[in-house]
CSV table of C-alpha atoms and ligand atoms in Angstrom, one decimal:
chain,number,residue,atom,x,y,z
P,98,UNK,CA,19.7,-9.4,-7.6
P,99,UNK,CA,17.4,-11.0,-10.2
P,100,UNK,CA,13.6,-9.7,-10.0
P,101,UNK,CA,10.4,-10.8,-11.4
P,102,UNK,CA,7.6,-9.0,-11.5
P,103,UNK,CA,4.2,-11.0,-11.6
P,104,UNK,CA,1.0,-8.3,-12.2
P,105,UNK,CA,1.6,-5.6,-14.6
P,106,UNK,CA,-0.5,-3.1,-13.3
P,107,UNK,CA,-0.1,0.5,-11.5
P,108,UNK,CA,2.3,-1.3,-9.0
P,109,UNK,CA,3.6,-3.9,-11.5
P,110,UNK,CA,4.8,-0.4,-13.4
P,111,UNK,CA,5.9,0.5,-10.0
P,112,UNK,CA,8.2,-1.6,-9.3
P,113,UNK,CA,9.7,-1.7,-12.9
P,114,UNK,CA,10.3,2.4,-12.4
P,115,UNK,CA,12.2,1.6,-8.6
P,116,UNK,CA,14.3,-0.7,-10.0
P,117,UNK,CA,15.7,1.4,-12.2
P,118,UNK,CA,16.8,3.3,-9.1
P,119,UNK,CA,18.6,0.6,-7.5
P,120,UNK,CA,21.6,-0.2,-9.0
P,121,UNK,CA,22.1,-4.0,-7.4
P,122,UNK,CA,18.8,-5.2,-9.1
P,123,UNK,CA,18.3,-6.2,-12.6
P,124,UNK,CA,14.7,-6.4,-14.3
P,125,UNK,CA,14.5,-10.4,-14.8
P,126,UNK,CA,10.9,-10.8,-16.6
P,127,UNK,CA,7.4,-10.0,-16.1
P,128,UNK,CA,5.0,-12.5,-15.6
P,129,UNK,CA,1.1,-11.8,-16.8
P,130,UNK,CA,-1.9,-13.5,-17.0
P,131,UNK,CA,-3.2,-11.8,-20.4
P,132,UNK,CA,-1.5,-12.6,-23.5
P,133,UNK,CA,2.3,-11.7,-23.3
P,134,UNK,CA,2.2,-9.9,-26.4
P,135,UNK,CA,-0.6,-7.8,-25.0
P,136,UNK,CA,1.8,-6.1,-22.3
P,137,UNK,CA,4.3,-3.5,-23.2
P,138,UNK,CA,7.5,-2.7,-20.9
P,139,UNK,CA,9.6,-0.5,-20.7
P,140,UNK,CA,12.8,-2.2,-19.4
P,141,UNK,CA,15.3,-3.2,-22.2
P,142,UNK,CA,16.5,-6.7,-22.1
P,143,UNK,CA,13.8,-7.7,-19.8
P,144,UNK,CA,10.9,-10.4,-21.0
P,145,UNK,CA,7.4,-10.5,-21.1
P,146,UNK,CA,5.9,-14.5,-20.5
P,147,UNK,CA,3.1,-16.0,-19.3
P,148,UNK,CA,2.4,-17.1,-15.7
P,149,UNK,CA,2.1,-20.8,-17.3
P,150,UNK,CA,5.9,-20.0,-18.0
P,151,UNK,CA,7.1,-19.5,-14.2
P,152,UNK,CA,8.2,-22.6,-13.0
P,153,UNK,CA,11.1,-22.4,-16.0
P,154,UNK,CA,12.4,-19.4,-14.1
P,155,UNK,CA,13.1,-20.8,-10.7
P,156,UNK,CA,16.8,-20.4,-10.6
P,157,UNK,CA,17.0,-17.4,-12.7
P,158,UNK,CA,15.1,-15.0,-10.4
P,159,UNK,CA,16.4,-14.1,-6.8
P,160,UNK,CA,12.6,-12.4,-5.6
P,161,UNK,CA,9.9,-12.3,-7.1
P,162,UNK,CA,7.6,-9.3,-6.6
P,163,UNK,CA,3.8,-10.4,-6.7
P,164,UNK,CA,2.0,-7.5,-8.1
P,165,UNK,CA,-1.7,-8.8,-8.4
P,166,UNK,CA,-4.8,-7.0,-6.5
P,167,UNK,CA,-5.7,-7.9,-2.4
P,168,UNK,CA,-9.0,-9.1,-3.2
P,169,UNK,CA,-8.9,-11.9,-5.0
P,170,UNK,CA,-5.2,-12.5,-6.5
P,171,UNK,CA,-2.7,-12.1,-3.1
P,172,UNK,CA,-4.2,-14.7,-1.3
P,173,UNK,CA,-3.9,-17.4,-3.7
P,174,UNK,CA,-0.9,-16.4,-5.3
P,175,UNK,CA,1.4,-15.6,-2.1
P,176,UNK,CA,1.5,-19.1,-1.0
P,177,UNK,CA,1.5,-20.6,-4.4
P,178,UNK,CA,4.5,-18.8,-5.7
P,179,UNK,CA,6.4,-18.8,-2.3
P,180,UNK,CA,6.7,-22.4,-2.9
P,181,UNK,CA,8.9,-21.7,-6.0
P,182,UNK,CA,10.4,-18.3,-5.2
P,183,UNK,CA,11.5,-16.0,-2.4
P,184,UNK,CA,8.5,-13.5,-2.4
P,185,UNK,CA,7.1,-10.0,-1.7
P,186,UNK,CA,3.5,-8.9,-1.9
P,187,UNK,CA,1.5,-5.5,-0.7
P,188,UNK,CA,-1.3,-7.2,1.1
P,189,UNK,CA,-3.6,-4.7,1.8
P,190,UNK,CA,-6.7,-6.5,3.4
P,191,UNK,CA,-5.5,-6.0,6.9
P,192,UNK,CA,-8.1,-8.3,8.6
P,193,UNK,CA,-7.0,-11.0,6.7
P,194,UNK,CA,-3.4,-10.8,7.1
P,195,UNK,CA,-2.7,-13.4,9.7
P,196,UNK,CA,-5.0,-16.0,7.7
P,197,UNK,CA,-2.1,-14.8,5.0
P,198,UNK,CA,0.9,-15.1,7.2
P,199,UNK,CA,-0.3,-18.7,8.3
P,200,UNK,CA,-0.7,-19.6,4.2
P,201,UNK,CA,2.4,-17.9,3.5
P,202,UNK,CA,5.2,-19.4,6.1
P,203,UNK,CA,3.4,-23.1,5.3
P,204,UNK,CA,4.3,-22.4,1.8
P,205,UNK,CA,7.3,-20.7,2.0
P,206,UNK,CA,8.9,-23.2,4.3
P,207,UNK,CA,8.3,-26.6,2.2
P,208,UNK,CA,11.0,-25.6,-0.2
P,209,UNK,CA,12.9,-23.2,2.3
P,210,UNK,CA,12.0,-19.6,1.1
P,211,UNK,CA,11.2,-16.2,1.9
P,212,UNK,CA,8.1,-14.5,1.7
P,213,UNK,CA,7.6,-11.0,3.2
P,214,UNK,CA,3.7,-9.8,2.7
P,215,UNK,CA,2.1,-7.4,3.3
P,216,UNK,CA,4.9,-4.4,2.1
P,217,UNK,CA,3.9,-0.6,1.5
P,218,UNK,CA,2.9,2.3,3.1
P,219,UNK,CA,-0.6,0.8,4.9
P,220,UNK,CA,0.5,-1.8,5.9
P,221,UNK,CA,4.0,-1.6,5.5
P,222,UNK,CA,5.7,1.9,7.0
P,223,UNK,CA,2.6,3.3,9.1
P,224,UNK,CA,2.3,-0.3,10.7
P,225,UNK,CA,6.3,0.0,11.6
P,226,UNK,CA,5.7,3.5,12.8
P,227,UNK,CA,2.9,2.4,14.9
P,228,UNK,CA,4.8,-0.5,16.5
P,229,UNK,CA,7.7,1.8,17.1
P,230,UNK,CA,5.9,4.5,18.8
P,231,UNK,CA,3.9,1.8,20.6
P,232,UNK,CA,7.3,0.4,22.2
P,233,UNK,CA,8.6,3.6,23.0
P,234,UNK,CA,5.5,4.9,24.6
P,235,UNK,CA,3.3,2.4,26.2
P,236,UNK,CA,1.5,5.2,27.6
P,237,UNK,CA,-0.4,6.4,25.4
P,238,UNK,CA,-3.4,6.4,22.2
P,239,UNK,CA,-2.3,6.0,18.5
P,240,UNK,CA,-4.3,7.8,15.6
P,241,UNK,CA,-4.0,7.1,12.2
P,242,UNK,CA,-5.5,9.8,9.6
P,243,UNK,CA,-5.5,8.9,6.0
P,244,UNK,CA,-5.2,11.7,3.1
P,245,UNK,CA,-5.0,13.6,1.1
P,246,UNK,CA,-5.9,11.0,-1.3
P,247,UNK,CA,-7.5,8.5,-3.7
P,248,UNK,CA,-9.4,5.7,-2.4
P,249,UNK,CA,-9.6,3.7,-5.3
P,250,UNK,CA,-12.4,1.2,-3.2
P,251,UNK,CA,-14.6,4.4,-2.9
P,252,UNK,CA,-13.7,5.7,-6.4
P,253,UNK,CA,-15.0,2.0,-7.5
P,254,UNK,CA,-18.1,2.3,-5.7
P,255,UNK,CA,-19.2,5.7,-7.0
P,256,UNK,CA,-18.8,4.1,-10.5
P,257,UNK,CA,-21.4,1.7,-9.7
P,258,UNK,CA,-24.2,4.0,-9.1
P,259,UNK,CA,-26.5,4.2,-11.6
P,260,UNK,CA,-26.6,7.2,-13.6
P,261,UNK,CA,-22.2,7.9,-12.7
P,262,UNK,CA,-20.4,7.9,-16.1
P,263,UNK,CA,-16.9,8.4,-14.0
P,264,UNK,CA,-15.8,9.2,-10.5
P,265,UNK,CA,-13.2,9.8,-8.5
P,266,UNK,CA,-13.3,10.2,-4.9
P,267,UNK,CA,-10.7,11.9,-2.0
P,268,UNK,CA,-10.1,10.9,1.9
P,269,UNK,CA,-9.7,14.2,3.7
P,270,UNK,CA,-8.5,14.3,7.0
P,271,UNK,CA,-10.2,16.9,9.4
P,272,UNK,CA,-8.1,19.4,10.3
P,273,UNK,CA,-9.4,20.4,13.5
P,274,UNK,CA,-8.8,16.6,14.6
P,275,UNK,CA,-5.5,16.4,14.0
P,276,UNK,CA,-4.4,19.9,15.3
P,277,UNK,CA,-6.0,18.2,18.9
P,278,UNK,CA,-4.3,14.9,18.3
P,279,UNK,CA,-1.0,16.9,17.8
P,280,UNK,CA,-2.0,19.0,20.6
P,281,UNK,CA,-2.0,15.9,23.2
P,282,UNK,CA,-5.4,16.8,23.8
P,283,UNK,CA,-6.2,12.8,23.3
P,284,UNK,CA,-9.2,13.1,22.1
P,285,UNK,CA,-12.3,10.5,21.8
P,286,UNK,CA,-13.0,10.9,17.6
P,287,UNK,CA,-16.0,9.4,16.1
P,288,UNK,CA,-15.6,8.2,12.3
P,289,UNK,CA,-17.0,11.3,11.0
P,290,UNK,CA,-14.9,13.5,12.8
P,291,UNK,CA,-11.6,12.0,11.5
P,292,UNK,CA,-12.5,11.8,7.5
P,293,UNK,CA,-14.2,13.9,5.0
P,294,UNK,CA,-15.1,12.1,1.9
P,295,UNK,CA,-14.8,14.4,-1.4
P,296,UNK,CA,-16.5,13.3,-5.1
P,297,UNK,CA,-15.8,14.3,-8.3
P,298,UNK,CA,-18.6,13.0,-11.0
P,299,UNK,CA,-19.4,12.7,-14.5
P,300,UNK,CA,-23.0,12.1,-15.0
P,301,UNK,CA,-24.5,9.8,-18.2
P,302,UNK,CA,-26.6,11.6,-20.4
P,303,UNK,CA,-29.9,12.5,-18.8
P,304,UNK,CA,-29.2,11.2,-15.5
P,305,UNK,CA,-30.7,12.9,-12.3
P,306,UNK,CA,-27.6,14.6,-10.3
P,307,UNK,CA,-29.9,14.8,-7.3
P,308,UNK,CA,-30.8,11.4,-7.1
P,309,UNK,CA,-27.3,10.5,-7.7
P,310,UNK,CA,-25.8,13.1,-5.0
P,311,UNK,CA,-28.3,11.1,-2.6
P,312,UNK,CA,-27.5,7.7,-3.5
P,313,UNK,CA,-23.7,8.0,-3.4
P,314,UNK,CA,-23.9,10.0,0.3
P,315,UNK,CA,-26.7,7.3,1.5
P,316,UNK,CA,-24.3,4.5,0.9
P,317,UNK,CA,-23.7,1.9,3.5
P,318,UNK,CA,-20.2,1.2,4.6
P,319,UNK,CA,-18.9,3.6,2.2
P,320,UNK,CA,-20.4,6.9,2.9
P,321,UNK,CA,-23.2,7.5,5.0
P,322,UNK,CA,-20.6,7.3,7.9
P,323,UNK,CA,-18.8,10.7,6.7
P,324,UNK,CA,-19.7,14.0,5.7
P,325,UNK,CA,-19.7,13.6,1.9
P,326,UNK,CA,-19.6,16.3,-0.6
P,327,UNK,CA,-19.7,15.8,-4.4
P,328,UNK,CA,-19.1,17.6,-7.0
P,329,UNK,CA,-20.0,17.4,-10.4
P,330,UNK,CA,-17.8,18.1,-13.5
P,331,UNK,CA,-16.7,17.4,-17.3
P,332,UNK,CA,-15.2,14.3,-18.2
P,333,UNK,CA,-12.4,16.8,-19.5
P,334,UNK,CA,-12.0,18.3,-16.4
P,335,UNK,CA,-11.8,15.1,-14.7
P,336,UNK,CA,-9.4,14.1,-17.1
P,337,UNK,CA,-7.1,17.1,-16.6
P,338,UNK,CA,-7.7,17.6,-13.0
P,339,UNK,CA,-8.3,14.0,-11.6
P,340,UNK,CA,-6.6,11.5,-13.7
P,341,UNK,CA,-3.2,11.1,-10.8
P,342,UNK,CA,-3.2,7.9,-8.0
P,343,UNK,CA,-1.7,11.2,-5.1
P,344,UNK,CA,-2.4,9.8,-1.5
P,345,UNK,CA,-0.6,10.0,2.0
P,346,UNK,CA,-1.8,10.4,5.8
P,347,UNK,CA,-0.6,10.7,9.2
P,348,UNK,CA,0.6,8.2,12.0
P,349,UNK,CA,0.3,9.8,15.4
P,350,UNK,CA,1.1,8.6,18.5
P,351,UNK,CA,0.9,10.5,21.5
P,352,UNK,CA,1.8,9.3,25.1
P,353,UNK,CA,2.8,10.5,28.3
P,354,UNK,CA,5.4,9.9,30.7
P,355,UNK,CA,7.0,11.1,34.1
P,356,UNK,CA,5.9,9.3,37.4
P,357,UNK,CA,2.7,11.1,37.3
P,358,UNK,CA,2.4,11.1,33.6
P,359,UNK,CA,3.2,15.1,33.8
P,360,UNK,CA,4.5,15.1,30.5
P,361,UNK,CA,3.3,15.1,27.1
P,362,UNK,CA,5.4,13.7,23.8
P,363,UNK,CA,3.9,13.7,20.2
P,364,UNK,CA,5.4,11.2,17.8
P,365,UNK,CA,4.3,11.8,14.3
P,366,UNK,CA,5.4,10.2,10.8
P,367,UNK,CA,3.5,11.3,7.5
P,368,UNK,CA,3.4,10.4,3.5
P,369,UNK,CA,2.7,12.9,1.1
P,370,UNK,CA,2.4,10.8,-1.7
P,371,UNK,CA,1.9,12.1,-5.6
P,372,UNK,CA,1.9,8.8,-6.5
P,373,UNK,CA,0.5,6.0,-4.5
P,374,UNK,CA,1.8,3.0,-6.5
P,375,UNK,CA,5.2,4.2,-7.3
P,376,UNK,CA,5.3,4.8,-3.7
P,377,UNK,CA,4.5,1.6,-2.3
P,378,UNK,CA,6.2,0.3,-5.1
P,379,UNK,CA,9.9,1.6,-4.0
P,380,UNK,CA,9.1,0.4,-0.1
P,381,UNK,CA,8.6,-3.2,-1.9
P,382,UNK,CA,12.3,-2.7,-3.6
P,383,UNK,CA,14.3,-2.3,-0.8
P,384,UNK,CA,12.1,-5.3,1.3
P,385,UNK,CA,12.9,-7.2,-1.9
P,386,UNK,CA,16.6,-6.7,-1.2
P,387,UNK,CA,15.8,-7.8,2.5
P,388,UNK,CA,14.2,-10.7,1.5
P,389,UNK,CA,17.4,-11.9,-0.4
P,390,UNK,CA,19.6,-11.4,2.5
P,391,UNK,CA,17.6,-13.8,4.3
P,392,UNK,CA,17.3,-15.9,2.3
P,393,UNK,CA,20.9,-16.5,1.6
P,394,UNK,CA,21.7,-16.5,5.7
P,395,UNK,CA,19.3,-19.4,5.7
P,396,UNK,CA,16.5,-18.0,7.1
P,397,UNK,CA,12.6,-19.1,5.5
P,398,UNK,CA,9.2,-18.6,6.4
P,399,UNK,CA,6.9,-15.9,6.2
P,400,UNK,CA,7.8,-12.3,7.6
P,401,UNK,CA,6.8,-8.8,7.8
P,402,UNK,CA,8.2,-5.5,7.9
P,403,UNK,CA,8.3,-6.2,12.0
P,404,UNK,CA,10.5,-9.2,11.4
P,405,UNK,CA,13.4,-7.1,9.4
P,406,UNK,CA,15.9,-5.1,10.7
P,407,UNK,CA,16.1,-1.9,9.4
P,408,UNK,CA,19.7,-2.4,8.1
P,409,UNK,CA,18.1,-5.0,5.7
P,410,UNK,CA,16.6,-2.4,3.5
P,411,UNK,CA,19.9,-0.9,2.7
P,412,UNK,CA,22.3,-0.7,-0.3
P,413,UNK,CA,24.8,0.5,1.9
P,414,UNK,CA,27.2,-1.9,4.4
P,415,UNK,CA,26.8,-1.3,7.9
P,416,UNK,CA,29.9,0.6,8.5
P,417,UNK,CA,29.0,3.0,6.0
P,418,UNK,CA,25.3,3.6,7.8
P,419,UNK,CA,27.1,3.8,10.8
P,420,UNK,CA,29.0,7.0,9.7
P,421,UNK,CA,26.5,8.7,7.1
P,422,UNK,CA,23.3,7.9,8.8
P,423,UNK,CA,23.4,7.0,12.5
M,613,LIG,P1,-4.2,-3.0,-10.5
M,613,LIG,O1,-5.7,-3.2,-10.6
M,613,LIG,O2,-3.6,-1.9,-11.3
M,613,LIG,O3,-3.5,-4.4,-11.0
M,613,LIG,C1,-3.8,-5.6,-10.4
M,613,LIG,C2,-3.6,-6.7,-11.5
M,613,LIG,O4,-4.6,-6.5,-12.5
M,613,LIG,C3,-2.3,-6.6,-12.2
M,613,LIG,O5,-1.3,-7.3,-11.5
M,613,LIG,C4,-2.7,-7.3,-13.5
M,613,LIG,O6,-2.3,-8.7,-13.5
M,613,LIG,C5,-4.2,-7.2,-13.6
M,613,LIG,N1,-4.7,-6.6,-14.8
M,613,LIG,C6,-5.7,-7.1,-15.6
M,613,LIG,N2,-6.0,-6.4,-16.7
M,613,LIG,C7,-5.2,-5.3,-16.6
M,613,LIG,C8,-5.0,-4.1,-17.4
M,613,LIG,N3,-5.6,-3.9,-18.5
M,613,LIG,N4,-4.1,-3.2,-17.0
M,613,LIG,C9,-3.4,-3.4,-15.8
M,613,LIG,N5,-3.5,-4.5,-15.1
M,613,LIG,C10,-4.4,-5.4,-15.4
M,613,LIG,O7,-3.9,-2.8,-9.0
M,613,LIG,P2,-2.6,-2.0,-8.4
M,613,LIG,O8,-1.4,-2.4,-9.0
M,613,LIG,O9,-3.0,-0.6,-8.3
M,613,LIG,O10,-2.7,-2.5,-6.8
M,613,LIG,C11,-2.4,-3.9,-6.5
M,613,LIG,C12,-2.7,-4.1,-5.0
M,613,LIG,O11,-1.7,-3.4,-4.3
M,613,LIG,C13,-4.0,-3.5,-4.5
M,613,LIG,O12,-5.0,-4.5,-4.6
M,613,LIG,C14,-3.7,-3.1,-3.1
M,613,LIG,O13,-4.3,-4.0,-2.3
M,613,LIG,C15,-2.2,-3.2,-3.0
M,613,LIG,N6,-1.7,-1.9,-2.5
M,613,LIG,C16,-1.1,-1.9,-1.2
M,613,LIG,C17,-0.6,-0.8,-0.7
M,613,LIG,C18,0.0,-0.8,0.7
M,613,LIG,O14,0.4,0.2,1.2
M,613,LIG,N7,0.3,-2.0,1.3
M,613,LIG,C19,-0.7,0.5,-1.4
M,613,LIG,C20,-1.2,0.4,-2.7
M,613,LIG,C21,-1.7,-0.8,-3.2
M,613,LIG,P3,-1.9,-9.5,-14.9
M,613,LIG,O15,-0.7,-8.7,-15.5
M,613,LIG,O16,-1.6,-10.8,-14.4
M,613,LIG,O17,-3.1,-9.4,-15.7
């Protein structure tokens, strides 16, 4: 399998580093917006061009892997480039996704291709775990608990204030709230008892750490929901200490069954992720290889991880899952 990568950012690098790992897949080109000569790679025999280039590589590339940020690049780039390719983004922004899936399967369907959005660990594996869990026990109250990690939205937002040189912030889950989750205590939890919010700061010169302390736990949407603590430090120390993209988090399901719902069953998947990106990154690899297979059965359209069967994802044959994995 030929793959493009278009974004070369953390998850643009990402994806370069899982492919390594996978022997049927082959680096094709990257694909950037800045100058081509700008952007290093690692990957030898593998091209850098410009996204002005593309349309010159529509039969060399089996999926191409959109890299670019939620915001503002997915949702204008999914459905133009699933008109060309078979695709594969990380959609992140999940109240917008089936405004996405509706652009997407137009786009993807005028020249019969594949594009699977919305690939990684949130949204991507915790959404398969909650369906899962949600078919198997209808019975029941999901929880999802995000953490120990990065949020690089709240990171961004402790930049802005004035007076922050650098920050970096951490999602906590409670502890006490998922021991009563896993418990099957069920229980009713409010926004503040699910998350802690943890900063780490580098002040400008002269700036008031009070004011900023106040500011950064006063903020709308962001903090002022949580108990926030912050913490303020070198810009060596957060350099040394707080310079890795770690996250992870809990899916939790737990539901009851027995005709007078007597008894109690916990299921419970969790990520312990040192590296966020390469993470999501190596989820979007093997949906890549999905994407490919359908593709070539003659299937198009727009799909997510609910649409694939797991046996998709695979480098192995079936009869070879059968006997080393079912
Ligand atoms: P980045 O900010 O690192 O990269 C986004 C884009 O920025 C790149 O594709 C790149 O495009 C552009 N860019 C511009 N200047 C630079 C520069 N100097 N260095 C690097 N890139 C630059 O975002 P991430 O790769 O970390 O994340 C992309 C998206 O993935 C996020 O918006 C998030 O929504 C999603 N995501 C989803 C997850 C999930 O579980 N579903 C998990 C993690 C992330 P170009 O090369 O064209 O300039």
């Amino acid at each position: 399998m030929k793959i493009g990568i278009l974004g070369y950012g953390n998850l643009g690098r990402g994806v370069e580093c899982a492919i390594k790992q996978n022997p049927d897949m082959e680096l094709a080109a990257v694909f950037t917006r800045r100058a081509p000569e700008t952007v290093s790679i690692l990957t030898e025999g593998a091209t850098v061009c410009s996204v002005n280039d593309v349309e010159q590589w529509k039969d060399k590339i089996d999926v191409m892997i959109l890299c670019g940020g939620s915001a503002t690049d997915l949702p204008e780039q999914t459905p133009k480039y699933a008109e060309m390719f078979n695709v594969i983004d990380s959609f992140d922004t999940h109240a917008r996704i089936p405004e996405h899936f509706a652009n997407v399967d137009a786009a993807a369907k005028k020249n019969g291709h594949v594009g699977i959005i919305s690939v990684g660990w949130d949204p991507g594996m915790f959404s398969l775990n909650r369906m899962y869990a949600n078919a198997i026990l209808p019975e029941g109250r999901d929880y999802t608990f995000w953490g120990k990690g990065v949020s690089q939205g709240h990171s961004d937002a402790i930049r802005r204030v004035e007076g922050v040189k650098d920050g970096k912030q951490y999602t906590i889950p409670v502890e006490a709230a998922l021991e009563a989750v896993r418990n099957g205590e069920n229980p009713e939890l409010t926004t503040r008892q699910k998350h802690t919010r943890e900063c780490f700061v580098v002040l400008e010169d002269g700036a008031d750490p009070v004011k900023v302390e106040e500011t950064i736990k006063n903020m709308p949407n962001y903090f002022a929901d949580y108990d926030t603590t912050v913490h303020f430090i070198s810009e060596e120390e957060l350099k040394a200490n707080h310079s890795g993209i770690p996250h992870g988090g809990f899916v939790i399901r737990s539901g009851k069954t027995g005709w007078n719902l007597e008894n109690n069953h916990v299921i419970e998947y969790s990520l312990k992720l040192d590296s966020n990106p390469e993470f999501t990154s190596c989820v979007i690899v093997a949906y890549a290889r999905a994407a490919y297979r359908l593709y070539k059965e003659g299937q198009s359209g727009c799909k997510t991880v609910f649409d694939i069967a797991p046996a998709y994802l695979s480098a192995k044959d079936g009869a070879e899952l059968r006997k080393s994995l079912l």
